[in-house]
Amino acid sequence: MLFLVRMDVNIPHDLPDAQAADIKAREKAYAQALQNDGRWRHLWRVVGEYANYSVFDVGSNDELHTLLSGLPLFPYMKIHVTPLAQHPSAIA
């Protein structure tokens, strides 16, 4: 199952720099592990925003929820999920 996910990040300004850096480092490692195993298929930055669009390829809604809620930045995110289906005019 494919999902388009928009993630907007809002880290509190009063979060200590060392704590923010640790969360970001853990986020990067987690995201790269999911990309390497094929479940996080695409990751694009939104220009001028602390946000991204991603495509996930997972087996179920529950699996996606588990992956997203496991993100170290999850408590600081607004997330919008759109399920995707093959378009009949697509050549791929």
CSV table of N, CA, C and O in Angstrom, one decimal:
chain,number,residue,atom,x,y,z
A,1,MET,N,0.8,-1.2,0.0
A,1,MET,CA,0.0,0.0,0.0
A,1,MET,C,0.9,1.2,0.0
A,1,MET,O,1.8,1.3,0.8
A,2,LEU,N,0.6,2.2,-0.9
A,2,LEU,CA,1.3,3.4,-1.0
A,2,LEU,C,0.6,4.5,-0.3
A,2,LEU,O,-0.6,4.7,-0.4
A,3,PHE,N,1.4,5.4,0.4
A,3,PHE,CA,0.8,6.5,1.1
A,3,PHE,C,1.7,7.7,0.8
A,3,PHE,O,2.9,7.6,0.9
A,4,LEU,N,1.1,8.9,0.5
A,4,LEU,CA,1.8,10.2,0.5
A,4,LEU,C,1.6,10.8,1.8
A,4,LEU,O,0.5,10.9,2.3
A,5,VAL,N,2.7,11.2,2.4
A,5,VAL,CA,2.7,11.8,3.8
A,5,VAL,C,3.4,13.1,3.8
A,5,VAL,O,4.5,13.2,3.3
A,6,ARG,N,2.6,14.1,4.3
A,6,ARG,CA,3.3,15.4,4.5
A,6,ARG,C,3.5,15.5,6.0
A,6,ARG,O,2.6,15.3,6.8
A,7,MET,N,4.8,15.9,6.3
A,7,MET,CA,5.2,16.1,7.7
A,7,MET,C,5.7,17.5,7.9
A,7,MET,O,6.6,17.9,7.2
A,8,ASP,N,5.0,18.3,8.8
A,8,ASP,CA,5.4,19.6,9.1
A,8,ASP,C,6.0,19.5,10.5
A,8,ASP,O,5.3,19.0,11.5
A,9,VAL,N,7.2,20.0,10.7
A,9,VAL,CA,7.9,19.9,12.0
A,9,VAL,C,7.9,21.3,12.7
A,9,VAL,O,8.2,22.3,12.1
A,10,ASN,N,7.6,21.3,14.0
A,10,ASN,CA,7.6,22.5,14.8
A,10,ASN,C,8.3,22.2,16.1
A,10,ASN,O,7.6,21.8,17.1
A,11,ILE,N,9.6,22.2,16.1
A,11,ILE,CA,10.4,22.0,17.4
A,11,ILE,C,10.3,23.3,18.2
A,11,ILE,O,10.5,24.4,17.8
A,12,PRO,N,9.9,23.1,19.5
A,12,PRO,CA,9.8,24.3,20.4
A,12,PRO,C,11.1,25.0,20.5
A,12,PRO,O,12.1,24.4,20.6
A,13,HIS,N,11.0,26.4,20.5
A,13,HIS,CA,12.2,27.2,20.6
A,13,HIS,C,12.9,27.1,21.9
A,13,HIS,O,14.1,27.3,22.0
A,14,ASP,N,12.2,26.6,22.9
A,14,ASP,CA,12.8,26.5,24.3
A,14,ASP,C,13.4,25.1,24.5
A,14,ASP,O,13.9,24.8,25.6
A,15,LEU,N,13.3,24.2,23.5
A,15,LEU,CA,14.0,22.9,23.7
A,15,LEU,C,15.5,23.1,23.6
A,15,LEU,O,16.0,23.8,22.7
A,16,PRO,N,16.2,22.6,24.6
A,16,PRO,CA,17.6,22.8,24.6
A,16,PRO,C,18.3,22.3,23.3
A,16,PRO,O,17.9,21.2,22.8
A,17,ASP,N,19.3,23.0,22.9
A,17,ASP,CA,20.0,22.7,21.6
A,17,ASP,C,20.5,21.2,21.6
A,17,ASP,O,20.4,20.5,20.6
A,18,ALA,N,21.1,20.8,22.7
A,18,ALA,CA,21.6,19.4,22.7
A,18,ALA,C,20.5,18.4,22.6
A,18,ALA,O,20.7,17.4,21.9
A,19,GLN,N,19.4,18.6,23.2
A,19,GLN,CA,18.3,17.7,23.1
A,19,GLN,C,17.7,17.7,21.7
A,19,GLN,O,17.4,16.6,21.1
A,20,ALA,N,17.6,18.9,21.1
A,20,ALA,CA,17.1,19.0,19.7
A,20,ALA,C,18.1,18.2,18.7
A,20,ALA,O,17.6,17.5,17.8
A,21,ALA,N,19.4,18.4,18.9
A,21,ALA,CA,20.4,17.8,18.1
A,21,ALA,C,20.3,16.2,18.2
A,21,ALA,O,20.4,15.5,17.2
A,22,ASP,N,20.1,15.8,19.4
A,22,ASP,CA,20.0,14.3,19.6
A,22,ASP,C,18.7,13.8,18.9
A,22,ASP,O,18.8,12.7,18.3
A,23,ILE,N,17.6,14.5,19.1
A,23,ILE,CA,16.4,14.0,18.4
A,23,ILE,C,16.6,14.0,16.9
A,23,ILE,O,16.2,13.0,16.2
A,24,LYS,N,17.2,15.0,16.3
A,24,LYS,CA,17.4,15.1,14.9
A,24,LYS,C,18.3,14.0,14.4
A,24,LYS,O,18.1,13.4,13.3
A,25,ALA,N,19.4,13.6,15.2
A,25,ALA,CA,20.3,12.6,14.8
A,25,ALA,C,19.5,11.2,14.8
A,25,ALA,O,19.7,10.4,13.9
A,26,ARG,N,18.7,11.0,15.8
A,26,ARG,CA,17.9,9.7,15.9
A,26,ARG,C,16.9,9.7,14.8
A,26,ARG,O,16.7,8.6,14.2
A,27,GLU,N,16.3,10.8,14.4
A,27,GLU,CA,15.4,10.9,13.3
A,27,GLU,C,16.0,10.5,12.0
A,27,GLU,O,15.5,9.7,11.2
A,28,LYS,N,17.2,11.0,11.8
A,28,LYS,CA,17.9,10.7,10.5
A,28,LYS,C,18.3,9.3,10.4
A,28,LYS,O,18.0,8.6,9.4
A,29,ALA,N,18.7,8.7,11.5
A,29,ALA,CA,19.1,7.2,11.5
A,29,ALA,C,17.9,6.4,11.3
A,29,ALA,O,17.9,5.4,10.5
A,30,TYR,N,16.8,6.7,11.9
A,30,TYR,CA,15.5,6.0,11.8
A,30,TYR,C,15.0,6.1,10.3
A,30,TYR,O,14.6,5.1,9.7
A,31,ALA,N,15.0,7.3,9.8
A,31,ALA,CA,14.5,7.5,8.4
A,31,ALA,C,15.4,6.8,7.4
A,31,ALA,O,14.8,6.2,6.5
A,32,GLN,N,16.7,6.8,7.6
A,32,GLN,CA,17.5,6.1,6.6
A,32,GLN,C,17.4,4.6,6.7
A,32,GLN,O,17.4,3.9,5.7
A,33,ALA,N,17.1,4.1,7.9
A,33,ALA,CA,16.9,2.6,8.0
A,33,ALA,C,15.6,2.2,7.3
A,33,ALA,O,15.6,1.2,6.6
A,34,LEU,N,14.6,3.1,7.4
A,34,LEU,CA,13.3,2.8,6.7
A,34,LEU,C,13.5,2.9,5.2
A,34,LEU,O,12.8,2.2,4.4
A,35,GLN,N,14.3,3.9,4.8
A,35,GLN,CA,14.6,4.0,3.3
A,35,GLN,C,15.4,2.8,2.8
A,35,GLN,O,15.1,2.3,1.7
A,36,ASN,N,16.3,2.4,3.6
A,36,ASN,CA,17.2,1.2,3.2
A,36,ASN,C,16.4,-0.1,3.1
A,36,ASN,O,16.6,-0.9,2.3
A,37,ASP,N,15.3,-0.2,3.9
A,37,ASP,CA,14.6,-1.5,3.9
A,37,ASP,C,13.4,-1.4,2.9
A,37,ASP,O,12.6,-2.3,2.7
A,38,GLY,N,13.2,-0.2,2.2
A,38,GLY,CA,12.3,0.0,1.2
A,38,GLY,C,10.9,0.5,1.6
A,38,GLY,O,10.1,0.7,0.7
A,39,ARG,N,10.7,0.7,2.8
A,39,ARG,CA,9.3,1.1,3.2
A,39,ARG,C,9.1,2.6,3.1
A,39,ARG,O,8.0,3.1,2.9
A,40,TRP,N,10.2,3.4,3.2
A,40,TRP,CA,10.2,4.8,3.0
A,40,TRP,C,10.8,5.1,1.6
A,40,TRP,O,12.0,5.2,1.4
A,41,ARG,N,9.9,5.1,0.6
A,41,ARG,CA,10.3,5.0,-0.8
A,41,ARG,C,10.9,6.3,-1.3
A,41,ARG,O,11.9,6.4,-2.1
A,42,HIS,N,10.3,7.5,-0.9
A,42,HIS,CA,10.8,8.8,-1.4
A,42,HIS,C,10.7,9.8,-0.2
A,42,HIS,O,9.8,9.7,0.6
A,43,LEU,N,11.6,10.7,-0.3
A,43,LEU,CA,11.6,11.8,0.8
A,43,LEU,C,12.1,13.1,0.1
A,43,LEU,O,13.1,13.2,-0.5
A,44,TRP,N,11.2,14.1,0.1
A,44,TRP,CA,11.5,15.4,-0.5
A,44,TRP,C,11.2,16.5,0.5
A,44,TRP,O,10.2,16.5,1.2
A,45,ARG,N,12.1,17.4,0.5
A,45,ARG,CA,12.0,18.6,1.4
A,45,ARG,C,11.1,19.6,0.7
A,45,ARG,O,11.1,19.7,-0.6
A,46,VAL,N,10.3,20.3,1.5
A,46,VAL,CA,9.5,21.4,1.0
A,46,VAL,C,10.3,22.7,1.0
A,46,VAL,O,10.7,23.1,2.1
A,47,VAL,N,10.5,23.3,-0.1
A,47,VAL,CA,11.4,24.5,-0.1
A,47,VAL,C,10.8,25.6,0.8
A,47,VAL,O,9.6,26.0,0.7
A,48,GLY,N,11.7,26.2,1.6
A,48,GLY,CA,11.3,27.3,2.5
A,48,GLY,C,10.6,26.9,3.7
A,48,GLY,O,10.1,27.8,4.5
A,49,GLU,N,10.4,25.6,4.0
A,49,GLU,CA,9.6,25.2,5.2
A,49,GLU,C,10.4,24.1,5.9
A,49,GLU,O,11.2,23.4,5.3
A,50,TYR,N,10.1,23.9,7.1
A,50,TYR,CA,10.6,22.7,7.9
A,50,TYR,C,9.6,21.6,7.7
A,50,TYR,O,8.8,21.3,8.6
A,51,ALA,N,9.5,21.1,6.5
A,51,ALA,CA,8.5,20.1,6.1
A,51,ALA,C,9.0,19.2,5.0
A,51,ALA,O,10.0,19.5,4.4
A,52,ASN,N,8.3,18.0,4.9
A,52,ASN,CA,8.7,17.1,3.8
A,52,ASN,C,7.4,16.4,3.3
A,52,ASN,O,6.4,16.3,4.0
A,53,TYR,N,7.5,16.0,2.0
A,53,TYR,CA,6.6,15.0,1.5
A,53,TYR,C,7.3,13.7,1.3
A,53,TYR,O,8.5,13.7,0.8
A,54,SER,N,6.7,12.6,1.7
A,54,SER,CA,7.3,11.3,1.6
A,54,SER,C,6.3,10.3,1.1
A,54,SER,O,5.1,10.5,1.2
A,55,VAL,N,6.8,9.3,0.4
A,55,VAL,CA,6.0,8.2,0.0
A,55,VAL,C,6.4,6.9,0.7
A,55,VAL,O,7.6,6.6,0.7
A,56,PHE,N,5.5,6.3,1.4
A,56,PHE,CA,5.7,5.1,2.1
A,56,PHE,C,5.1,3.9,1.4
A,56,PHE,O,4.0,4.0,0.9
A,57,ASP,N,5.7,2.7,1.4
A,57,ASP,CA,5.2,1.5,0.9
A,57,ASP,C,5.1,0.5,2.0
A,57,ASP,O,6.2,-0.1,2.3
A,58,VAL,N,3.9,0.3,2.6
A,58,VAL,CA,3.8,-0.5,3.7
A,58,VAL,C,2.6,-1.5,3.5
A,58,VAL,O,1.8,-1.3,2.6
A,59,GLY,N,2.5,-2.4,4.4
A,59,GLY,CA,1.4,-3.5,4.3
A,59,GLY,C,0.1,-3.1,4.8
A,59,GLY,O,-0.9,-3.7,4.4
A,60,SER,N,0.0,-2.0,5.6
A,60,SER,CA,-1.3,-1.7,6.2
A,60,SER,C,-1.3,-0.3,6.8
A,60,SER,O,-0.2,0.3,7.0
A,61,ASN,N,-2.5,0.2,7.1
A,61,ASN,CA,-2.6,1.5,7.8
A,61,ASN,C,-1.9,1.4,9.1
A,61,ASN,O,-1.3,2.3,9.6
A,62,ASP,N,-2.1,0.3,9.8
A,62,ASP,CA,-1.5,0.1,11.2
A,62,ASP,C,0.0,0.2,11.1
A,62,ASP,O,0.6,0.7,12.0
A,63,GLU,N,0.6,-0.5,10.1
A,63,GLU,CA,2.0,-0.4,9.9
A,63,GLU,C,2.5,1.0,9.7
A,63,GLU,O,3.5,1.4,10.3
A,64,LEU,N,1.8,1.7,8.9
A,64,LEU,CA,2.2,3.1,8.7
A,64,LEU,C,2.1,3.9,10.0
A,64,LEU,O,3.0,4.7,10.3
A,65,HIS,N,1.0,3.7,10.7
A,65,HIS,CA,0.9,4.5,12.0
A,65,HIS,C,2.0,4.1,12.9
A,65,HIS,O,2.6,5.0,13.6
A,66,THR,N,2.4,2.9,13.0
A,66,THR,CA,3.5,2.5,13.9
A,66,THR,C,4.8,3.1,13.4
A,66,THR,O,5.5,3.6,14.3
A,67,LEU,N,5.1,3.1,12.1
A,67,LEU,CA,6.3,3.8,11.6
A,67,LEU,C,6.3,5.2,12.0
A,67,LEU,O,7.3,5.8,12.4
A,68,LEU,N,5.2,5.9,11.7
A,68,LEU,CA,5.2,7.4,11.9
A,68,LEU,C,5.3,7.7,13.4
A,68,LEU,O,6.0,8.7,13.7
A,69,SER,N,4.5,7.0,14.2
A,69,SER,CA,4.6,7.3,15.6
A,69,SER,C,5.9,7.0,16.3
A,69,SER,O,6.2,7.4,17.3
A,70,GLY,N,6.7,6.1,15.6
A,70,GLY,CA,8.1,5.8,16.0
A,70,GLY,C,9.1,6.9,15.7
A,70,GLY,O,10.3,6.8,16.2
A,71,LEU,N,8.7,7.8,14.9
A,71,LEU,CA,9.7,8.9,14.5
A,71,LEU,C,10.1,9.7,15.7
A,71,LEU,O,9.2,10.2,16.5
A,72,PRO,N,11.3,9.9,16.0
A,72,PRO,CA,11.7,10.7,17.2
A,72,PRO,C,11.1,12.1,17.2
A,72,PRO,O,10.9,12.7,18.2
A,73,LEU,N,10.9,12.7,16.0
A,73,LEU,CA,10.3,14.0,15.9
A,73,LEU,C,8.8,14.0,15.9
A,73,LEU,O,8.1,15.0,15.9
A,74,PHE,N,8.2,12.8,16.0
A,74,PHE,CA,6.7,12.7,16.0
A,74,PHE,C,6.0,13.6,16.9
A,74,PHE,O,5.0,14.2,16.5
A,75,PRO,N,6.4,13.8,18.2
A,75,PRO,CA,5.7,14.7,19.1
A,75,PRO,C,5.7,16.2,18.6
A,75,PRO,O,4.9,16.9,19.1
A,76,TYR,N,6.6,16.5,17.7
A,76,TYR,CA,6.7,17.9,17.2
A,76,TYR,C,6.2,18.0,15.7
A,76,TYR,O,6.5,19.0,15.1
A,77,MET,N,5.4,17.0,15.3
A,77,MET,CA,5.0,17.0,13.9
A,77,MET,C,3.5,17.2,13.7
A,77,MET,O,2.7,16.7,14.6
A,78,LYS,N,3.1,17.8,12.7
A,78,LYS,CA,1.7,17.7,12.1
A,78,LYS,C,1.8,16.9,10.9
A,78,LYS,O,2.6,17.2,10.0
A,79,ILE,N,1.0,15.8,10.8
A,79,ILE,CA,1.2,14.8,9.7
A,79,ILE,C,-0.2,14.7,9.0
A,79,ILE,O,-1.2,14.6,9.6
A,80,HIS,N,-0.1,14.7,7.7
A,80,HIS,CA,-1.3,14.5,6.9
A,80,HIS,C,-1.0,13.3,5.9
A,80,HIS,O,0.0,13.3,5.2
A,81,VAL,N,-1.8,12.3,6.0
A,81,VAL,CA,-1.6,11.0,5.2
A,81,VAL,C,-2.7,11.0,4.1
A,81,VAL,O,-3.9,11.1,4.4
A,82,THR,N,-2.2,10.6,2.9
A,82,THR,CA,-3.1,10.4,1.7
A,82,THR,C,-2.8,9.0,1.2
A,82,THR,O,-1.7,8.8,0.7
A,83,PRO,N,-3.8,8.1,1.2
A,83,PRO,CA,-3.6,6.8,0.5
A,83,PRO,C,-3.6,7.0,-1.0
A,83,PRO,O,-4.3,7.8,-1.5
A,84,LEU,N,-2.7,6.3,-1.7
A,84,LEU,CA,-2.5,6.4,-3.1
A,84,LEU,C,-3.0,5.1,-3.8
A,84,LEU,O,-2.9,4.0,-3.3
A,85,ALA,N,-3.5,5.3,-5.0
A,85,ALA,CA,-3.9,4.2,-5.9
A,85,ALA,C,-3.3,4.4,-7.3
A,85,ALA,O,-3.1,5.6,-7.7
A,86,GLN,N,-3.1,3.4,-8.0
A,86,GLN,CA,-2.6,3.4,-9.4
A,86,GLN,C,-3.6,4.3,-10.2
A,86,GLN,O,-4.8,4.0,-10.2
A,87,HIS,N,-3.1,5.2,-11.0
A,87,HIS,CA,-3.9,6.0,-11.9
A,87,HIS,C,-4.0,5.2,-13.3
A,87,HIS,O,-3.0,4.7,-13.8
A,88,PRO,N,-5.2,5.1,-13.8
A,88,PRO,CA,-5.4,4.3,-15.1
A,88,PRO,C,-4.6,4.9,-16.3
A,88,PRO,O,-4.4,4.1,-17.2
A,89,SER,N,-4.2,6.1,-16.2
A,89,SER,CA,-3.4,6.7,-17.4
A,89,SER,C,-1.9,6.7,-17.1
A,89,SER,O,-1.2,7.1,-18.0
A,90,ALA,N,-1.5,6.2,-16.0
A,90,ALA,CA,-0.1,6.1,-15.7
A,90,ALA,C,0.6,5.0,-16.6
A,90,ALA,O,0.0,3.9,-16.8
A,91,ILE,N,1.8,5.3,-17.1
A,91,ILE,CA,2.5,4.4,-18.0
A,91,ILE,C,3.4,3.5,-17.1
A,91,ILE,O,3.9,2.5,-17.6
A,92,ALA,N,3.7,3.8,-15.9
A,92,ALA,CA,4.6,3.0,-15.1
A,92,ALA,C,3.7,2.1,-14.2
A,92,ALA,O,2.7,2.4,-13.7
